[in-house]
């Protein structure tokens, strides 16, 4: 590794533990990347065109980056974040990049800093911290790299040693890019995941039109409950044709419901007519998680639940810049009562996999580990989003392992749209897990040979198995 | 110690801190065991018969064990867990044991693993990790041990260096086994604890009949509020005759109430008639915690409150196998407002001891330590159940000590029905506390002589004192 | 430093990290103290009289001290805490001091212990732990010191190397002591902070009379909403004349509101008439936080929100001894929805500074860091009150840094009325921050030169900048 990343990055300070961590890491650092959940664009792999300029690639789309800069007074317009109404924003990549570099100190202690250090160092051969002084030089260097054939998406996929990567795709998505990838003969494995929020959440923009469209695509009658469910089945089957092994659900809460069929049908009618009130719309979302779980029992898709984000907290930012602009704030999330209807229905099934994520770390030891530590259908997703960080991942292991063990967890998700950072994210997760295992070994809670086996599982094996990849 | 347990188990990796931990531990590892709260069966000590086969002793009754195996797809029937309707389950101990051994890797990183390693190593002389390969050999070895006189309950009690152990006994229990122990002339000290859930919780199965029975046993009129309270007083006195020093209360929440006498009497009448609604039944439970605290002021029994478990979360498992089958899930628990009625009534009493437990670690620093750090009547019970683990115990100390100090805590509870694991549990608690104290010493926050004194208090003195044993 | 404080106090056990911590600390230990939030009395600096006897200075007013002693059965009367009705309490300082010394072991592991050790050692030259045996000797020694000119308030201010200190002052306070300090020619900088709880909280004792008084002082018509707001503006301007740069608000929750002007005026009328119900009174407090934020936009005062304390939890103690007697207990506190009205109004303002504090650590990673990591107006106050402790400060950094970074935090607040302990508190904060930074360096997450820069910011620079001091 180059200058910005020390070989001992993230390993504990004491020599006894560090030595174990170093040994464990040596065994796993070269394993292929399995990326079972993320947000890269299938278009990239399909077209295999050069990435845009450094700012458009690394700054403008990265909410971790622009939210921090915004919090310290940098305007989103000045970072090139596009406005909904098309009012002008900074378009000069070099200028945007400079604003980032001169504020690089703001990221000290954050995972963004580590991801950038790693990426600059390992992908672009940069060995100095970004600053106002070297901003232009770095911009040029990265730009030159991006213009080269070996920095195109497929080349990077291969260089990153990715074995398989999942995108996340709306239920209405025709998967045209996935088709193009499949038909291209390229041997990279890019699979979709079924994300039906737009046709499951009555509060989603254009919900009614979305259901009309769902009917058109599938030929099912999305004016009736049974037709609507058939449409989901059809889409899930379609996604599976392209290699999908999972669905993903981003509800505000973990609420589930398990209504009798007639009740569910009546609720659907009300929701479909647009007359459902807030509690009915909430109940519908809850019911749909259970319906999806039941479909999973039939078609084998792994069900992912990502609850607990208060989306678009600042209406002024939402109005000007739209969704996903850094104003998604975690909230307290209950699982014990919320999941009960789903668990009563299918929680004891041994052939079902429901992967739970949380933005509320208080649920790790109190709720999630005890639930995953007994229900065969449940597994714990890795530390997510704000908690996808060294301290966050450490807390995840410290607060879940003793009750759920390692084998009720599912390895790492990079969950990113920042393609160049994927190796950094997996590397950091591997290092943190090796450091955790090393502590168990150093404290004689685990034998070193067991730790080797676990390190491989956490880095590679569990993700493949849990996601059936 | 034998091969599975390193002498430095659970001591921190850095040499400076480890050396202090080692020294502290040397001072306390041999102290007698005071076990003020647990669930071993008095029958064992009374009859002093050999324990059953290894599986029936170590696997079938241990919810930590079978919940983990179940979570990974092993059926409870296949682990010999008895069904309520008597439908057949695995009865061959050797087969059950093998299922456990071949899945021993699932317990990596859990306290169950440590308890087993310790017990296998120190009690049965096993020095290899259980596996499919050695399952039969281990089964035979343990079986041979259990057949020997020096592995009978009283011999183990003595070998374990237990000074006193408390069982937990229903209010209606005649304490016949305790009587037999007392009359046997054996010098082991086994005391009961008064657990009146079945006659305090209107939702308990058979509540009304239980109250009838309570009246018969005590001669009190359990059809009236004052008679009902008298009956409790009589039973508490009876328990005290057998050495009881505490009562224990397993409510779903920490809610307390302090109604005027007439209100309480009217509430009792409604509850007794079976006409109380859910909120009245909840209020009755809340009121009874305060009544018990008031009785404690008179008779000196230490009051233990164990709130926050959502019991029997999976109805299908409850229907087939009954209570306590691993489906008890912690929930968010409030103490600040919930305990206020009780505290307003008796919280300032210096002769009362109310010991609080929690399954919600978020309450440690925010609620429990501040409450116990000012109310004379309150003390903090140790890290409980899912948190009775190295990380859990460490978090308990880190989050309570700075506000409540050490002297508002009460030492360790093993809280177990797994008799052979008792030395393991106390040993691990002692090690974790020594490691915590060692960190304070290494960071110069505490002097080494003070740490020695504290290590003894945490291992032995505080439990004796708090529980008046 | 003298005998009770090791030079390596609070530095991690492993040599690699400790060495870095030591180096960082060397750079910051001598920096001046900026104390932007606290509760020392301006009278002290104005009159510059000798402090009272050791017990009246160090024990009687310190709720950390007497709450711990009370929790272990020492009566408040016996510690000299004055009663509201004047019923007699211990007045002999030597006796009170002895009660403290003979119970010094109770404070093991608490920050109070560290603050005392530091103060005894560095201020009074004591190099032995207080005990029954040396109580009188220590009392005499401290008493002799306090009688000397170089232990008077201004001399200590200078010896402590305080650059500026803020007191906290009620809105109705004439700031006469501040005037006296200003007019004295002394070059110490003691500034007030605007704390309007008594004229903002309808539940405050004497609220109506307080508003009358507010009108008298300002000449504004506090019978009308606009006049009431004008009165606040006038008082804020008056406080600014004496150097105030901040306001402070101690509400029970973080609730905010942003009513239309007519609604707010109507609410004020109802509150002013004394006819507002509990929810209206709560709404008024919520509205006033937003009003204060809007005034801050005009006059530049930094807004501090200190929510989440259940005050005076024990009514019997409140009745006998009054407020602030150790019975303030943290409660669960929501920020994400509570702050939204205020944030919708002014959260995106780059010229506004709202500093958030919490007693609920679960909000650090889940709510506060994500909010402060994106809203330009928000900053995070340091670990507060029960969490102003080594473990508490460490958790604060571990749970906020990865999402909010360092630069959305504001350095340290000593928040104390215990003047002699101010150097101890700042020293401990500096040590804990250096230890945290050292870990990042040892784990190669930060370069050492960056850590030096950050150590200075955390110890000195950020507080000056955030509070405009």
Tab-separated table of C-alpha atoms in Angstrom, chain B residues 87-411:
chain	number	residue	atom	x	y	z
B	87	UNK	CA	-45.349	-35.536	21.497
B	88	UNK	CA	-42.035	-37.281	21.090
B	89	UNK	CA	-38.681	-35.572	21.181
B	90	UNK	CA	-35.155	-36.875	21.063
B	91	UNK	CA	-34.398	-38.780	24.256
B	92	UNK	CA	-30.978	-40.158	23.489
B	93	UNK	CA	-28.535	-38.075	25.450
B	94	UNK	CA	-25.622	-39.059	23.269
B	95	UNK	CA	-27.409	-37.870	20.132
B	96	UNK	CA	-28.399	-34.562	21.713
B	97	UNK	CA	-24.876	-34.062	22.945
B	98	UNK	CA	-23.484	-34.726	19.496
B	99	UNK	CA	-25.773	-32.110	17.964
B	100	UNK	CA	-24.373	-29.644	20.431
B	101	UNK	CA	-20.738	-30.597	19.891
B	102	UNK	CA	-20.872	-30.463	16.131
B	103	UNK	CA	-22.262	-26.920	16.392
B	104	UNK	CA	-19.883	-25.693	19.052
B	105	UNK	CA	-18.451	-23.126	16.616
B	106	UNK	CA	-21.745	-21.256	16.722
B	107	UNK	CA	-20.948	-20.181	20.267
B	108	UNK	CA	-17.675	-18.479	19.411
B	109	UNK	CA	-17.607	-15.085	21.032
B	110	UNK	CA	-20.485	-15.859	23.408
B	111	UNK	CA	-20.424	-16.310	27.179
B	112	UNK	CA	-21.890	-19.781	26.735
B	113	UNK	CA	-18.653	-20.751	25.070
B	114	UNK	CA	-16.632	-19.501	28.016
B	115	UNK	CA	-18.878	-21.146	30.575
B	116	UNK	CA	-18.617	-24.444	28.719
B	117	UNK	CA	-14.881	-24.236	28.190
B	118	UNK	CA	-14.438	-23.518	31.865
B	119	UNK	CA	-16.775	-26.262	33.028
B	120	UNK	CA	-15.414	-28.885	30.663
B	121	UNK	CA	-11.895	-28.022	31.630
B	122	UNK	CA	-12.173	-27.516	35.366
B	123	UNK	CA	-14.991	-29.842	36.269
B	124	UNK	CA	-14.576	-32.657	33.792
B	125	UNK	CA	-10.911	-32.436	32.924
B	126	UNK	CA	-11.567	-31.999	29.208
B	127	UNK	CA	-8.842	-30.158	27.348
B	128	UNK	CA	-10.160	-30.074	23.792
B	129	UNK	CA	-12.939	-28.093	22.174
B	130	UNK	CA	-16.126	-30.103	21.560
B	131	UNK	CA	-16.567	-31.212	17.960
B	132	UNK	CA	-18.258	-33.898	15.939
B	133	UNK	CA	-15.049	-35.866	16.227
B	134	UNK	CA	-14.777	-35.999	20.002
B	135	UNK	CA	-18.433	-35.833	20.931
B	136	UNK	CA	-18.753	-39.436	22.042
B	137	UNK	CA	-15.524	-39.390	23.983
B	138	UNK	CA	-16.553	-36.265	25.858
B	139	UNK	CA	-19.995	-37.680	26.519
B	140	UNK	CA	-18.530	-40.771	28.055
B	141	UNK	CA	-16.051	-38.856	30.121
B	142	UNK	CA	-18.671	-36.489	31.550
B	143	UNK	CA	-21.053	-39.380	32.124
B	144	UNK	CA	-18.431	-41.255	34.101
B	145	UNK	CA	-17.805	-38.219	36.242
B	146	UNK	CA	-21.474	-37.668	36.933
B	147	UNK	CA	-21.809	-41.243	38.168
B	148	UNK	CA	-19.214	-40.638	40.867
B	149	UNK	CA	-20.103	-39.604	44.418
B	150	UNK	CA	-17.873	-36.556	44.239
B	151	UNK	CA	-20.043	-35.166	41.439
B	152	UNK	CA	-23.258	-35.244	43.451
B	153	UNK	CA	-24.860	-31.898	44.267
B	154	UNK	CA	-23.573	-31.509	47.824
B	155	UNK	CA	-20.078	-32.559	46.883
B	156	UNK	CA	-20.068	-30.054	44.039
B	157	UNK	CA	-21.462	-27.361	46.280
B	158	UNK	CA	-18.489	-27.910	48.517
B	159	UNK	CA	-15.985	-28.274	45.738
B	160	UNK	CA	-17.276	-25.046	44.219
B	161	UNK	CA	-16.526	-23.323	47.517
B	162	UNK	CA	-20.057	-21.979	47.773
B	163	UNK	CA	-20.668	-20.186	51.031
B	164	UNK	CA	-24.363	-19.601	50.491
B	165	UNK	CA	-26.730	-19.965	47.554
B	166	UNK	CA	-30.236	-18.647	47.087
B	167	UNK	CA	-32.877	-20.441	45.099
B	168	UNK	CA	-35.967	-18.695	43.762
B	169	UNK	CA	-39.278	-20.048	44.947
B	170	UNK	CA	-42.917	-19.316	44.249
B	171	UNK	CA	-44.984	-17.804	47.029
B	172	UNK	CA	-47.076	-20.967	47.219
B	173	UNK	CA	-44.096	-23.268	47.440
B	174	UNK	CA	-44.148	-25.243	50.709
B	175	UNK	CA	-40.328	-25.163	50.740
B	176	UNK	CA	-40.337	-28.861	51.464
B	177	UNK	CA	-36.924	-29.369	49.896
B	178	UNK	CA	-35.527	-26.525	51.915
B	179	UNK	CA	-36.942	-28.163	55.012
B	180	UNK	CA	-35.319	-31.413	54.061
B	181	UNK	CA	-31.964	-29.703	53.550
B	182	UNK	CA	-32.269	-27.964	56.888
B	183	UNK	CA	-33.217	-31.167	58.647
B	184	UNK	CA	-30.469	-33.171	56.979
B	185	UNK	CA	-27.692	-31.806	59.071
B	186	UNK	CA	-25.695	-30.936	55.956
B	187	UNK	CA	-23.811	-27.741	56.529
B	188	UNK	CA	-24.368	-26.254	53.074
B	189	UNK	CA	-26.395	-23.060	53.147
B	190	UNK	CA	-29.259	-23.005	50.639
B	191	UNK	CA	-31.836	-20.296	51.182
B	192	UNK	CA	-35.049	-19.504	49.342
B	193	UNK	CA	-36.123	-16.176	47.817
B	194	UNK	CA	-39.734	-15.053	47.797
B	195	UNK	CA	-41.022	-14.830	44.215
B	196	UNK	CA	-44.715	-14.003	44.337
B	197	UNK	CA	-45.418	-13.379	40.616
B	198	UNK	CA	-48.126	-16.053	40.538
B	199	UNK	CA	-50.100	-14.318	43.281
B	200	UNK	CA	-49.261	-10.731	42.322
B	201	UNK	CA	-49.753	-10.705	38.578
B	202	UNK	CA	-53.419	-10.952	37.570
B	203	UNK	CA	-52.327	-12.203	34.149
B	204	UNK	CA	-50.470	-15.163	35.595
B	205	UNK	CA	-52.014	-18.522	34.746
B	206	UNK	CA	-54.395	-19.597	37.491
B	207	UNK	CA	-54.155	-16.288	39.349
B	208	UNK	CA	-57.530	-16.661	41.061
B	209	UNK	CA	-56.920	-20.228	42.130
B	210	UNK	CA	-53.464	-19.198	43.263
B	211	UNK	CA	-55.004	-16.652	45.595
B	212	UNK	CA	-57.403	-19.228	46.932
B	213	UNK	CA	-54.458	-21.460	47.616
B	214	UNK	CA	-52.562	-18.618	49.235
B	215	UNK	CA	-55.495	-18.186	51.589
B	216	UNK	CA	-55.561	-21.871	52.454
B	217	UNK	CA	-51.863	-22.002	53.196
B	218	UNK	CA	-51.815	-18.915	55.358
B	219	UNK	CA	-55.259	-18.945	56.905
B	220	UNK	CA	-55.671	-15.343	55.712
B	221	UNK	CA	-58.729	-14.088	53.866
B	222	UNK	CA	-57.362	-13.538	50.367
B	223	UNK	CA	-60.748	-12.264	49.338
B	224	UNK	CA	-59.973	-8.931	50.981
B	225	UNK	CA	-57.149	-6.505	50.455
B	226	UNK	CA	-56.006	-6.540	54.040
B	227	UNK	CA	-56.228	-10.313	54.232
B	228	UNK	CA	-54.314	-10.614	51.007
B	229	UNK	CA	-51.544	-8.416	52.342
B	230	UNK	CA	-51.522	-10.417	55.573
B	231	UNK	CA	-51.098	-13.560	53.525
B	232	UNK	CA	-48.017	-12.089	51.877
B	233	UNK	CA	-46.659	-11.124	55.265
B	234	UNK	CA	-47.203	-14.635	56.499
B	235	UNK	CA	-45.483	-16.219	53.539
B	236	UNK	CA	-42.559	-13.824	53.746
B	237	UNK	CA	-42.156	-14.712	57.402
B	238	UNK	CA	-42.306	-18.377	56.469
B	239	UNK	CA	-39.625	-17.923	53.843
B	240	UNK	CA	-37.488	-16.083	56.358
B	241	UNK	CA	-37.640	-19.111	58.630
B	242	UNK	CA	-35.676	-20.934	55.952
B	243	UNK	CA	-33.131	-18.212	55.650
B	244	UNK	CA	-34.654	-16.057	52.919
B	245	UNK	CA	-33.256	-12.554	52.811
B	246	UNK	CA	-34.849	-11.348	49.592
B	247	UNK	CA	-37.899	-11.209	47.404
B	248	UNK	CA	-37.815	-11.112	43.606
B	249	UNK	CA	-40.212	-9.623	41.091
B	250	UNK	CA	-40.225	-10.256	37.377
B	251	UNK	CA	-42.645	-7.670	36.029
B	252	UNK	CA	-42.797	-6.678	32.370
B	253	UNK	CA	-42.095	-3.060	33.291
B	254	UNK	CA	-40.703	-1.153	36.258
B	255	UNK	CA	-44.039	0.566	36.847
B	256	UNK	CA	-44.899	1.254	40.454
B	257	UNK	CA	-47.899	2.893	42.097
B	258	UNK	CA	-48.766	4.111	45.549
B	259	UNK	CA	-52.530	4.279	45.864
B	260	UNK	CA	-54.385	5.354	48.947
B	261	UNK	CA	-55.518	2.391	50.998
B	262	UNK	CA	-59.155	2.580	49.938
B	263	UNK	CA	-58.226	2.846	46.278
B	264	UNK	CA	-55.883	-0.071	46.557
B	265	UNK	CA	-58.541	-2.132	48.273
B	266	UNK	CA	-61.075	-1.304	45.562
B	267	UNK	CA	-58.542	-2.177	42.887
B	268	UNK	CA	-57.838	-5.481	44.593
B	269	UNK	CA	-61.545	-6.278	44.685
B	270	UNK	CA	-61.829	-5.695	40.978
B	271	UNK	CA	-58.739	-7.725	40.218
B	272	UNK	CA	-59.869	-10.494	42.533
B	273	UNK	CA	-63.229	-10.641	40.799
B	274	UNK	CA	-61.529	-11.095	37.450
B	275	UNK	CA	-63.205	-7.992	36.075
B	276	UNK	CA	-60.179	-5.730	35.979
B	277	UNK	CA	-59.196	-4.503	32.559
B	278	UNK	CA	-55.641	-4.471	31.244
B	279	UNK	CA	-54.747	-1.084	32.686
B	280	UNK	CA	-56.156	-2.017	36.080
B	281	UNK	CA	-54.218	-5.242	36.089
B	282	UNK	CA	-51.099	-3.297	35.229
B	283	UNK	CA	-51.843	-0.835	38.004
B	284	UNK	CA	-52.270	-3.703	40.438
B	285	UNK	CA	-48.853	-5.089	39.613
B	286	UNK	CA	-47.419	-1.604	40.015
B	287	UNK	CA	-49.101	-1.175	43.372
B	288	UNK	CA	-47.817	-4.503	44.593
B	289	UNK	CA	-44.184	-3.514	44.061
B	290	UNK	CA	-44.722	-0.650	46.460
B	291	UNK	CA	-46.559	-2.893	48.908
B	292	UNK	CA	-43.660	-5.320	48.828
B	293	UNK	CA	-41.235	-2.477	49.454
B	294	UNK	CA	-43.256	-1.411	52.463
B	295	UNK	CA	-43.255	-4.947	53.801
B	296	UNK	CA	-39.502	-5.015	53.270
B	297	UNK	CA	-39.240	-2.021	55.552
B	298	UNK	CA	-40.851	-4.141	58.243
B	299	UNK	CA	-39.301	-7.541	57.689
B	300	UNK	CA	-35.979	-6.591	56.132
B	301	UNK	CA	-36.236	-8.650	52.952
B	302	UNK	CA	-34.233	-7.167	50.127
B	303	UNK	CA	-36.469	-6.311	47.168
B	304	UNK	CA	-35.262	-7.256	43.677
B	305	UNK	CA	-36.928	-5.835	40.563
B	306	UNK	CA	-36.233	-7.622	37.264
B	307	UNK	CA	-38.202	-5.777	34.613
B	308	UNK	CA	-38.162	-5.472	30.872
B	309	UNK	CA	-38.514	-8.902	29.329
B	310	UNK	CA	-41.115	-9.509	26.619
B	311	UNK	CA	-41.813	-13.112	27.559
B	312	UNK	CA	-42.645	-15.911	25.145
B	313	UNK	CA	-42.383	-13.744	22.054
B	314	UNK	CA	-43.213	-16.596	19.651
B	315	UNK	CA	-46.690	-17.960	20.321
B	316	UNK	CA	-46.061	-21.116	18.294
B	317	UNK	CA	-43.113	-22.038	20.495
B	318	UNK	CA	-45.047	-21.168	23.632
B	319	UNK	CA	-47.940	-23.376	22.506
B	320	UNK	CA	-45.742	-26.327	21.736
B	321	UNK	CA	-42.985	-26.125	24.357
B	322	UNK	CA	-44.229	-23.696	27.008
B	323	UNK	CA	-42.465	-20.872	28.827
B	324	UNK	CA	-38.774	-20.091	29.051
B	325	UNK	CA	-37.759	-21.502	25.706
B	326	UNK	CA	-35.403	-18.735	24.660
B	327	UNK	CA	-38.065	-16.394	23.299
B	328	UNK	CA	-37.805	-13.768	25.994
B	329	UNK	CA	-36.704	-10.544	24.348
B	330	UNK	CA	-35.559	-7.388	26.156
B	331	UNK	CA	-37.515	-4.211	25.651
B	332	UNK	CA	-36.938	-0.540	26.223
B	333	UNK	CA	-37.509	0.125	29.913
B	334	UNK	CA	-38.140	3.369	31.736
B	335	UNK	CA	-37.168	3.767	35.382
B	336	UNK	CA	-37.255	7.493	36.084
B	337	UNK	CA	-41.009	7.923	35.975
B	338	UNK	CA	-41.916	4.274	36.549
B	339	UNK	CA	-40.235	4.021	39.937
B	340	UNK	CA	-41.277	7.434	41.170
B	341	UNK	CA	-44.365	6.351	43.154
B	342	UNK	CA	-42.351	3.715	45.002
B	343	UNK	CA	-39.469	6.109	45.547
B	344	UNK	CA	-41.756	8.865	46.773
B	345	UNK	CA	-43.053	6.383	49.325
B	346	UNK	CA	-39.889	4.702	50.531
B	347	UNK	CA	-36.930	5.772	48.391
B	348	UNK	CA	-35.292	7.836	51.127
B	349	UNK	CA	-35.356	5.017	53.666
B	350	UNK	CA	-31.875	4.045	54.720
B	351	UNK	CA	-32.915	0.653	56.061
B	352	UNK	CA	-34.486	-0.519	52.825
B	353	UNK	CA	-32.645	-2.165	49.933
B	354	UNK	CA	-34.227	-2.251	46.502
B	355	UNK	CA	-31.989	-3.825	43.871
B	356	UNK	CA	-32.687	-2.823	40.286
B	357	UNK	CA	-31.861	-4.935	37.268
B	358	UNK	CA	-32.269	-4.066	33.625
B	359	UNK	CA	-32.206	-5.590	30.171
B	360	UNK	CA	-31.957	-2.131	28.661
B	361	UNK	CA	-28.366	-0.974	28.867
B	362	UNK	CA	-29.312	2.520	27.760
B	363	UNK	CA	-30.676	3.027	31.261
B	364	UNK	CA	-27.324	2.414	32.986
B	365	UNK	CA	-25.764	5.838	32.638
B	366	UNK	CA	-28.926	7.786	31.959
B	367	UNK	CA	-31.263	6.507	34.652
B	368	UNK	CA	-30.059	3.757	36.937
B	369	UNK	CA	-26.718	5.153	38.019
B	370	UNK	CA	-28.171	8.619	38.709
B	371	UNK	CA	-31.041	7.070	40.698
B	372	UNK	CA	-28.873	4.680	42.703
B	373	UNK	CA	-26.316	7.438	43.126
B	374	UNK	CA	-28.721	9.466	45.230
B	375	UNK	CA	-31.585	7.361	46.657
B	376	UNK	CA	-30.443	5.551	49.793
B	377	UNK	CA	-32.868	2.690	49.201
B	378	UNK	CA	-31.601	1.873	45.717
B	379	UNK	CA	-28.752	-0.362	44.615
B	380	UNK	CA	-27.829	-1.651	41.173
B	381	UNK	CA	-27.926	-5.335	40.441
B	382	UNK	CA	-25.184	-6.660	38.159
B	383	UNK	CA	-25.402	-6.937	34.359
B	384	UNK	CA	-28.273	-9.301	33.790
B	385	UNK	CA	-29.081	-12.195	31.465
B	386	UNK	CA	-28.096	-11.244	27.915
B	387	UNK	CA	-25.688	-8.750	29.468
B	388	UNK	CA	-24.128	-11.269	31.888
B	389	UNK	CA	-21.152	-11.538	29.565
B	390	UNK	CA	-17.678	-10.022	29.350
B	391	UNK	CA	-18.694	-7.106	27.145
B	392	UNK	CA	-21.944	-6.675	29.045
B	393	UNK	CA	-20.237	-6.591	32.422
B	394	UNK	CA	-17.604	-4.194	31.123
B	395	UNK	CA	-20.280	-1.845	29.802
B	396	UNK	CA	-22.077	-2.074	33.134
B	397	UNK	CA	-18.992	-0.868	34.999
B	398	UNK	CA	-18.110	1.758	32.417
B	399	UNK	CA	-21.601	3.202	32.422
B	400	UNK	CA	-22.509	3.048	36.103
B	401	UNK	CA	-19.326	3.576	38.118
B	402	UNK	CA	-18.731	7.241	37.440
B	403	UNK	CA	-22.145	8.245	38.760
B	404	UNK	CA	-23.102	5.493	41.209
B	405	UNK	CA	-19.629	4.428	42.322
B	406	UNK	CA	-18.864	0.826	43.223
B	407	UNK	CA	-20.574	0.828	46.584
B	408	UNK	CA	-24.060	1.309	45.173
B	409	UNK	CA	-23.671	-1.974	43.292
B	410	UNK	CA	-24.142	-5.402	44.814
B	411	UNK	CA	-21.521	-7.758	43.411
